[in-house]
Amino acid sequence: DQQVKQNSPSLSVQEGRISILNCDYTNSMFDYFLWYKKYPAEGPTFLISISSIKDKNEDGRFTVFLNKSAKHLSLHIVPSQPGDSAVYFCAASAPNAGKSTFGDGTTLTVKP
Amino acid sequence: NAGVMQNPRHLVRRRGQEARLRCSPMKGHSHVYWYRQLPEEGLKFMVYLQKENIIDESGMPKERFSAEFPKEGPSILRIQQVVRGDSAAYFCASSSQWRTSSGNTIYFGEGSWLTVV
């Protein structure tokens, strides 16, 4: 049973436009959510996180939105740049559980 | 470099040999996590350790895999009698604290790529 799902394996957007990456979760105990970016042959890099007490968190070009009732979160990148092309992983964790559970990732391609 | 350090970056082993992957957490971090990424798949949790303790090993295969995080030195993920299906990228991550009410961000190393031939 996959508790964190990223249903779009890939996404392609034009440079300068908005990229929206989606993530759904099934475990209602999750209360902390993270996004990571990963380039080939490198480790995942932390991008941004959000606690369940909030519905939005913004850091520069990156904004994460959380809809708890729908068990859905999304990452918005505005404006998208070619250097944003990477695999993006959504992750979630529950109270009293140190580990984070990851989705399978979405490959973002930003075309010049 | 104060980041999570993993070595070796690349390791080739023949079937039946042992693989040892090492991880030094970020400075000041005492919690270590191991994840595996099989080809064309996502990141799968394997084990969570604190110094000298295994906290959660729910993702570890029952046989051939073990992990430790001794009082001194790096965390080690050990795979005995490797098989071709063990070929994957193994990522270590660390955090500074137990999960708090405000969450817990883990930071990853560059990974160790194991190839079993």
PDB file of N, CA and C in Angstrom, chain B residues 32-93:
ATOM      1  N   VAL B  32      20.291   8.772  11.713  1.00  0.00           N
ATOM      2  CA  VAL B  32      20.672   8.344  10.364  1.00  0.00           C
ATOM      3  C   VAL B  32      19.575   7.469   9.780  1.00  0.00           C
ATOM      4  N   TYR B  33      19.338   7.657   8.491  1.00  0.00           N
ATOM      5  CA  TYR B  33      18.327   6.897   7.758  1.00  0.00           C
ATOM      6  C   TYR B  33      18.973   6.352   6.487  1.00  0.00           C
ATOM      7  N   TRP B  34      18.598   5.142   6.132  1.00  0.00           N
ATOM      8  CA  TRP B  34      19.041   4.562   4.865  1.00  0.00           C
ATOM      9  C   TRP B  34      17.819   4.346   3.967  1.00  0.00           C
ATOM     10  N   TYR B  35      17.972   4.766   2.710  1.00  0.00           N
ATOM     11  CA  TYR B  35      16.941   4.569   1.699  1.00  0.00           C
ATOM     12  C   TYR B  35      17.576   3.882   0.500  1.00  0.00           C
ATOM     13  N   ARG B  36      16.766   3.168  -0.239  1.00  0.00           N
ATOM     14  CA  ARG B  36      17.241   2.497  -1.451  1.00  0.00           C
ATOM     15  C   ARG B  36      16.384   2.940  -2.627  1.00  0.00           C
ATOM     16  N   GLN B  37      17.047   3.147  -3.748  1.00  0.00           N
ATOM     17  CA  GLN B  37      16.323   3.447  -4.980  1.00  0.00           C
ATOM     18  C   GLN B  37      16.710   2.419  -6.020  1.00  0.00           C
ATOM     19  N   LEU B  38      15.795   1.531  -6.315  1.00  0.00           N
ATOM     20  CA  LEU B  38      16.000   0.557  -7.377  1.00  0.00           C
ATOM     21  C   LEU B  38      15.792   1.253  -8.714  1.00  0.00           C
ATOM     22  N   PRO B  39      16.345   0.697  -9.789  1.00  0.00           N
ATOM     23  CA  PRO B  39      16.183   1.320 -11.109  1.00  0.00           C
ATOM     24  C   PRO B  39      14.721   1.572 -11.447  1.00  0.00           C
ATOM     25  N   GLU B  40      14.441   2.762 -11.891  1.00  0.00           N
ATOM     26  CA  GLU B  40      13.099   3.168 -12.319  1.00  0.00           C
ATOM     27  C   GLU B  40      12.086   3.174 -11.172  1.00  0.00           C
ATOM     28  N   GLU B  41      12.548   3.250  -9.947  1.00  0.00           N
ATOM     29  CA  GLU B  41      11.627   3.293  -8.816  1.00  0.00           C
ATOM     30  C   GLU B  41      11.931   4.489  -7.926  1.00  0.00           C
ATOM     31  N   GLY B  42      11.077   4.680  -6.903  1.00  0.00           N
ATOM     32  CA  GLY B  42      11.262   5.790  -5.979  1.00  0.00           C
ATOM     33  C   GLY B  42      12.169   5.411  -4.829  1.00  0.00           C
ATOM     34  N   LEU B  43      12.208   6.286  -3.844  1.00  0.00           N
ATOM     35  CA  LEU B  43      13.042   6.086  -2.662  1.00  0.00           C
ATOM     36  C   LEU B  43      12.275   5.261  -1.625  1.00  0.00           C
ATOM     37  N   LYS B  44      12.854   4.144  -1.256  1.00  0.00           N
ATOM     38  CA  LYS B  44      12.201   3.251  -0.288  1.00  0.00           C
ATOM     39  C   LYS B  44      12.975   3.246   1.022  1.00  0.00           C
ATOM     40  N   PHE B  45      12.280   3.519   2.108  1.00  0.00           N
ATOM     41  CA  PHE B  45      12.898   3.520   3.424  1.00  0.00           C
ATOM     42  C   PHE B  45      13.389   2.125   3.790  1.00  0.00           C
ATOM     43  N   MET B  46      14.572   2.083   4.377  1.00  0.00           N
ATOM     44  CA  MET B  46      15.102   0.805   4.837  1.00  0.00           C
ATOM     45  C   MET B  46      15.190   0.766   6.357  1.00  0.00           C
ATOM     46  N   VAL B  47      15.952   1.711   6.932  1.00  0.00           N
ATOM     47  CA  VAL B  47      16.218   1.626   8.367  1.00  0.00           C
ATOM     48  C   VAL B  47      16.527   3.008   8.918  1.00  0.00           C
ATOM     49  N   TYR B  48      16.201   3.171  10.202  1.00  0.00           N
ATOM     50  CA  TYR B  48      16.441   4.422  10.914  1.00  0.00           C
ATOM     51  C   TYR B  48      17.222   4.084  12.178  1.00  0.00           C
ATOM     52  N   LEU B  49      18.336   4.780  12.380  1.00  0.00           N
ATOM     53  CA  LEU B  49      19.197   4.474  13.517  1.00  0.00           C
ATOM     54  C   LEU B  49      19.577   5.749  14.266  1.00  0.00           C
ATOM     55  N   GLN B  50      19.748   5.598  15.534  1.00  0.00           N
ATOM     56  CA  GLN B  50      20.442   6.574  16.351  1.00  0.00           C
ATOM     57  C   GLN B  50      21.717   5.905  16.820  1.00  0.00           C
ATOM     58  N   LYS B  51      22.553   6.659  17.477  1.00  0.00           N
ATOM     59  CA  LYS B  51      23.817   6.088  17.958  1.00  0.00           C
ATOM     60  C   LYS B  51      23.547   4.815  18.774  1.00  0.00           C
ATOM     61  N   GLU B  52      24.108   3.720  18.285  1.00  0.00           N
ATOM     62  CA  GLU B  52      24.062   2.408  18.959  1.00  0.00           C
ATOM     63  C   GLU B  52      22.670   1.811  19.027  1.00  0.00           C
ATOM     64  N   ASN B  53      21.688   2.406  18.376  1.00  0.00           N
ATOM     65  CA  ASN B  53      20.332   1.866  18.442  1.00  0.00           C
ATOM     66  C   ASN B  53      19.679   1.831  17.067  1.00  0.00           C
ATOM     67  N   ILE B  54      18.975   0.754  16.796  1.00  0.00           N
ATOM     68  CA  ILE B  54      18.116   0.694  15.623  1.00  0.00           C
ATOM     69  C   ILE B  54      16.715   1.083  16.074  1.00  0.00           C
ATOM     70  N   ILE B  55      16.201   2.167  15.495  1.00  0.00           N
ATOM     71  CA  ILE B  55      14.896   2.681  15.918  1.00  0.00           C
ATOM     72  C   ILE B  55      13.774   2.048  15.096  1.00  0.00           C
ATOM     73  N   ASP B  56      14.002   1.926  13.801  1.00  0.00           N
ATOM     74  CA  ASP B  56      12.955   1.414  12.914  1.00  0.00           C
ATOM     75  C   ASP B  56      13.635   0.690  11.762  1.00  0.00           C
ATOM     76  N   GLU B  57      13.435  -0.580  11.658  1.00  0.00           N
ATOM     77  CA  GLU B  57      14.030  -1.347  10.550  1.00  0.00           C
ATOM     78  C   GLU B  57      12.945  -2.007   9.720  1.00  0.00           C
ATOM     79  N   SER B  58      11.787  -1.384   9.685  1.00  0.00           N
ATOM     80  CA  SER B  58      10.633  -1.986   9.009  1.00  0.00           C
ATOM     81  C   SER B  58      10.831  -2.141   7.508  1.00  0.00           C
ATOM     82  N   GLY B  59      11.763  -1.407   6.919  1.00  0.00           N
ATOM     83  CA  GLY B  59      11.984  -1.502   5.483  1.00  0.00           C
ATOM     84  C   GLY B  59      13.169  -2.377   5.088  1.00  0.00           C
ATOM     85  N   MET B  60      13.801  -2.973   6.047  1.00  0.00           N
ATOM     86  CA  MET B  60      14.965  -3.797   5.746  1.00  0.00           C
ATOM     87  C   MET B  60      14.531  -5.192   5.312  1.00  0.00           C
ATOM     88  N   PRO B  61      15.122  -5.698   4.234  1.00  0.00           N
ATOM     89  CA  PRO B  61      14.878  -7.100   3.899  1.00  0.00           C
ATOM     90  C   PRO B  61      15.262  -7.993   5.078  1.00  0.00           C
ATOM     91  N   LYS B  62      14.534  -9.081   5.224  1.00  0.00           N
ATOM     92  CA  LYS B  62      14.706  -9.922   6.418  1.00  0.00           C
ATOM     93  C   LYS B  62      16.051 -10.616   6.469  1.00  0.00           C
ATOM     94  N   GLU B  63      16.607 -10.882   5.311  1.00  0.00           N
ATOM     95  CA  GLU B  63      17.860 -11.619   5.271  1.00  0.00           C
ATOM     96  C   GLU B  63      18.930 -10.823   4.540  1.00  0.00           C
ATOM     97  N   ARG B  64      20.140 -11.051   4.894  1.00  0.00           N
ATOM     98  CA  ARG B  64      21.352 -10.569   4.229  1.00  0.00           C
ATOM     99  C   ARG B  64      21.651  -9.094   4.486  1.00  0.00           C
ATOM    100  N   PHE B  65      20.693  -8.319   4.938  1.00  0.00           N
ATOM    101  CA  PHE B  65      20.905  -6.884   5.155  1.00  0.00           C
ATOM    102  C   PHE B  65      20.997  -6.596   6.655  1.00  0.00           C
ATOM    103  N   SER B  66      21.947  -5.734   6.998  1.00  0.00           N
ATOM    104  CA  SER B  66      22.038  -5.283   8.384  1.00  0.00           C
ATOM    105  C   SER B  66      22.597  -3.870   8.398  1.00  0.00           C
ATOM    106  N   ALA B  67      22.336  -3.154   9.484  1.00  0.00           N
ATOM    107  CA  ALA B  67      22.823  -1.785   9.606  1.00  0.00           C
ATOM    108  C   ALA B  67      23.236  -1.539  11.041  1.00  0.00           C
ATOM    109  N   GLU B  68      24.223  -0.662  11.179  1.00  0.00           N
ATOM    110  CA  GLU B  68      24.660  -0.274  12.505  1.00  0.00           C
ATOM    111  C   GLU B  68      25.098   1.176  12.490  1.00  0.00           C
ATOM    112  N   PHE B  69      25.076   1.763  13.663  1.00  0.00           N
ATOM    113  CA  PHE B  69      25.547   3.127  13.840  1.00  0.00           C
ATOM    114  C   PHE B  69      26.246   3.152  15.196  1.00  0.00           C
ATOM    115  N   PRO B  70      27.527   2.825  15.186  1.00  0.00           N
ATOM    116  CA  PRO B  70      28.242   2.689  16.461  1.00  0.00           C
ATOM    117  C   PRO B  70      28.454   4.023  17.149  1.00  0.00           C
ATOM    118  N   LYS B  71      28.867   3.923  18.392  1.00  0.00           N
ATOM    119  CA  LYS B  71      29.111   5.134  19.179  1.00  0.00           C
ATOM    120  C   LYS B  71      30.162   6.019  18.509  1.00  0.00           C
ATOM    121  N   GLU B  72      31.168   5.370  17.959  1.00  0.00           N
ATOM    122  CA  GLU B  72      32.202   6.101  17.230  1.00  0.00           C
ATOM    123  C   GLU B  72      32.220   5.626  15.781  1.00  0.00           C
ATOM    124  N   GLY B  73      32.356   6.524  14.863  1.00  0.00           N
ATOM    125  CA  GLY B  73      32.471   6.146  13.467  1.00  0.00           C
ATOM    126  C   GLY B  73      31.169   6.246  12.703  1.00  0.00           C
ATOM    127  N   PRO B  74      31.250   5.921  11.411  1.00  0.00           N
ATOM    128  CA  PRO B  74      30.089   6.102  10.542  1.00  0.00           C
ATOM    129  C   PRO B  74      29.049   5.005  10.721  1.00  0.00           C
ATOM    130  N   SER B  75      27.885   5.253  10.168  1.00  0.00           N
ATOM    131  CA  SER B  75      26.883   4.208  10.051  1.00  0.00           C
ATOM    132  C   SER B  75      27.279   3.308   8.884  1.00  0.00           C
ATOM    133  N   ILE B  76      26.995   2.025   9.026  1.00  0.00           N
ATOM    134  CA  ILE B  76      27.342   1.073   7.980  1.00  0.00           C
ATOM    135  C   ILE B  76      26.116   0.259   7.613  1.00  0.00           C
ATOM    136  N   LEU B  77      25.874   0.194   6.305  1.00  0.00           N
ATOM    137  CA  LEU B  77      24.854  -0.705   5.769  1.00  0.00           C
ATOM    138  C   LEU B  77      25.596  -1.879   5.136  1.00  0.00           C
ATOM    139  N   ARG B  78      25.306  -3.060   5.593  1.00  0.00           N
ATOM    140  CA  ARG B  78      26.015  -4.252   5.157  1.00  0.00           C
ATOM    141  C   ARG B  78      25.071  -5.183   4.420  1.00  0.00           C
ATOM    142  N   ILE B  79      25.508  -5.610   3.249  1.00  0.00           N
ATOM    143  CA  ILE B  79      24.702  -6.545   2.455  1.00  0.00           C
ATOM    144  C   ILE B  79      25.572  -7.781   2.227  1.00  0.00           C
ATOM    145  N   GLN B  80      25.134  -8.881   2.776  1.00  0.00           N
ATOM    146  CA  GLN B  80      25.893 -10.128   2.617  1.00  0.00           C
ATOM    147  C   GLN B  80      25.379 -10.911   1.403  1.00  0.00           C
ATOM    148  N   GLN B  81      26.276 -11.660   0.798  1.00  0.00           N
ATOM    149  CA  GLN B  81      25.923 -12.558  -0.312  1.00  0.00           C
ATOM    150  C   GLN B  81      25.049 -11.836  -1.334  1.00  0.00           C
ATOM    151  N   VAL B  82      25.584 -10.765  -1.879  1.00  0.00           N
ATOM    152  CA  VAL B  82      24.793  -9.926  -2.776  1.00  0.00           C
ATOM    153  C   VAL B  82      24.298 -10.703  -3.982  1.00  0.00           C
ATOM    154  N   VAL B  83      23.124 -10.276  -4.445  1.00  0.00           N
ATOM    155  CA  VAL B  83      22.518 -10.814  -5.663  1.00  0.00           C
ATOM    156  C   VAL B  83      22.273  -9.652  -6.613  1.00  0.00           C
ATOM    157  N   ARG B  84      21.986 -10.001  -7.877  1.00  0.00           N
ATOM    158  CA  ARG B  84      21.833  -8.950  -8.893  1.00  0.00           C
ATOM    159  C   ARG B  84      20.728  -7.968  -8.514  1.00  0.00           C
ATOM    160  N   GLY B  85      19.695  -8.458  -7.846  1.00  0.00           N
ATOM    161  CA  GLY B  85      18.584  -7.598  -7.455  1.00  0.00           C
ATOM    162  C   GLY B  85      18.941  -6.553  -6.406  1.00  0.00           C
ATOM    163  N   ASP B  86      20.133  -6.671  -5.821  1.00  0.00           N
ATOM    164  CA  ASP B  86      20.582  -5.664  -4.854  1.00  0.00           C
ATOM    165  C   ASP B  86      21.181  -4.449  -5.543  1.00  0.00           C
ATOM    166  N   SER B  87      21.392  -4.536  -6.843  1.00  0.00           N
ATOM    167  CA  SER B  87      21.942  -3.404  -7.591  1.00  0.00           C
ATOM    168  C   SER B  87      20.975  -2.233  -7.488  1.00  0.00           C
ATOM    169  N   ALA B  88      21.468  -1.139  -6.943  1.00  0.00           N
ATOM    170  CA  ALA B  88      20.609   0.008  -6.677  1.00  0.00           C
ATOM    171  C   ALA B  88      21.471   1.157  -6.190  1.00  0.00           C
ATOM    172  N   ALA B  89      20.820   2.302  -6.021  1.00  0.00           N
ATOM    173  CA  ALA B  89      21.459   3.429  -5.349  1.00  0.00           C
ATOM    174  C   ALA B  89      21.010   3.428  -3.902  1.00  0.00           C
ATOM    175  N   TYR B  90      21.957   3.521  -3.013  1.00  0.00           N
ATOM    176  CA  TYR B  90      21.654   3.521  -1.582  1.00  0.00           C
ATOM    177  C   TYR B  90      21.977   4.905  -1.029  1.00  0.00           C
ATOM    178  N   PHE B  91      20.959   5.526  -0.474  1.00  0.00           N
ATOM    179  CA  PHE B  91      21.112   6.884   0.038  1.00  0.00           C
ATOM    180  C   PHE B  91      21.020   6.893   1.556  1.00  0.00           C
ATOM    181  N   CYS B  92      21.914   7.629   2.135  1.00  0.00           N
ATOM    182  CA  CYS B  92      21.891   7.867   3.570  1.00  0.00           C
ATOM    183  C   CYS B  92      21.401   9.295   3.805  1.00  0.00           C
ATOM    184  N   ALA B  93      20.662   9.481   4.864  1.00  0.00           N
ATOM    185  CA  ALA B  93      20.204  10.812   5.252  1.00  0.00           C
ATOM    186  C   ALA B  93      20.401  10.969   6.748  1.00  0.00           C
TER     187      ALA B  93
END
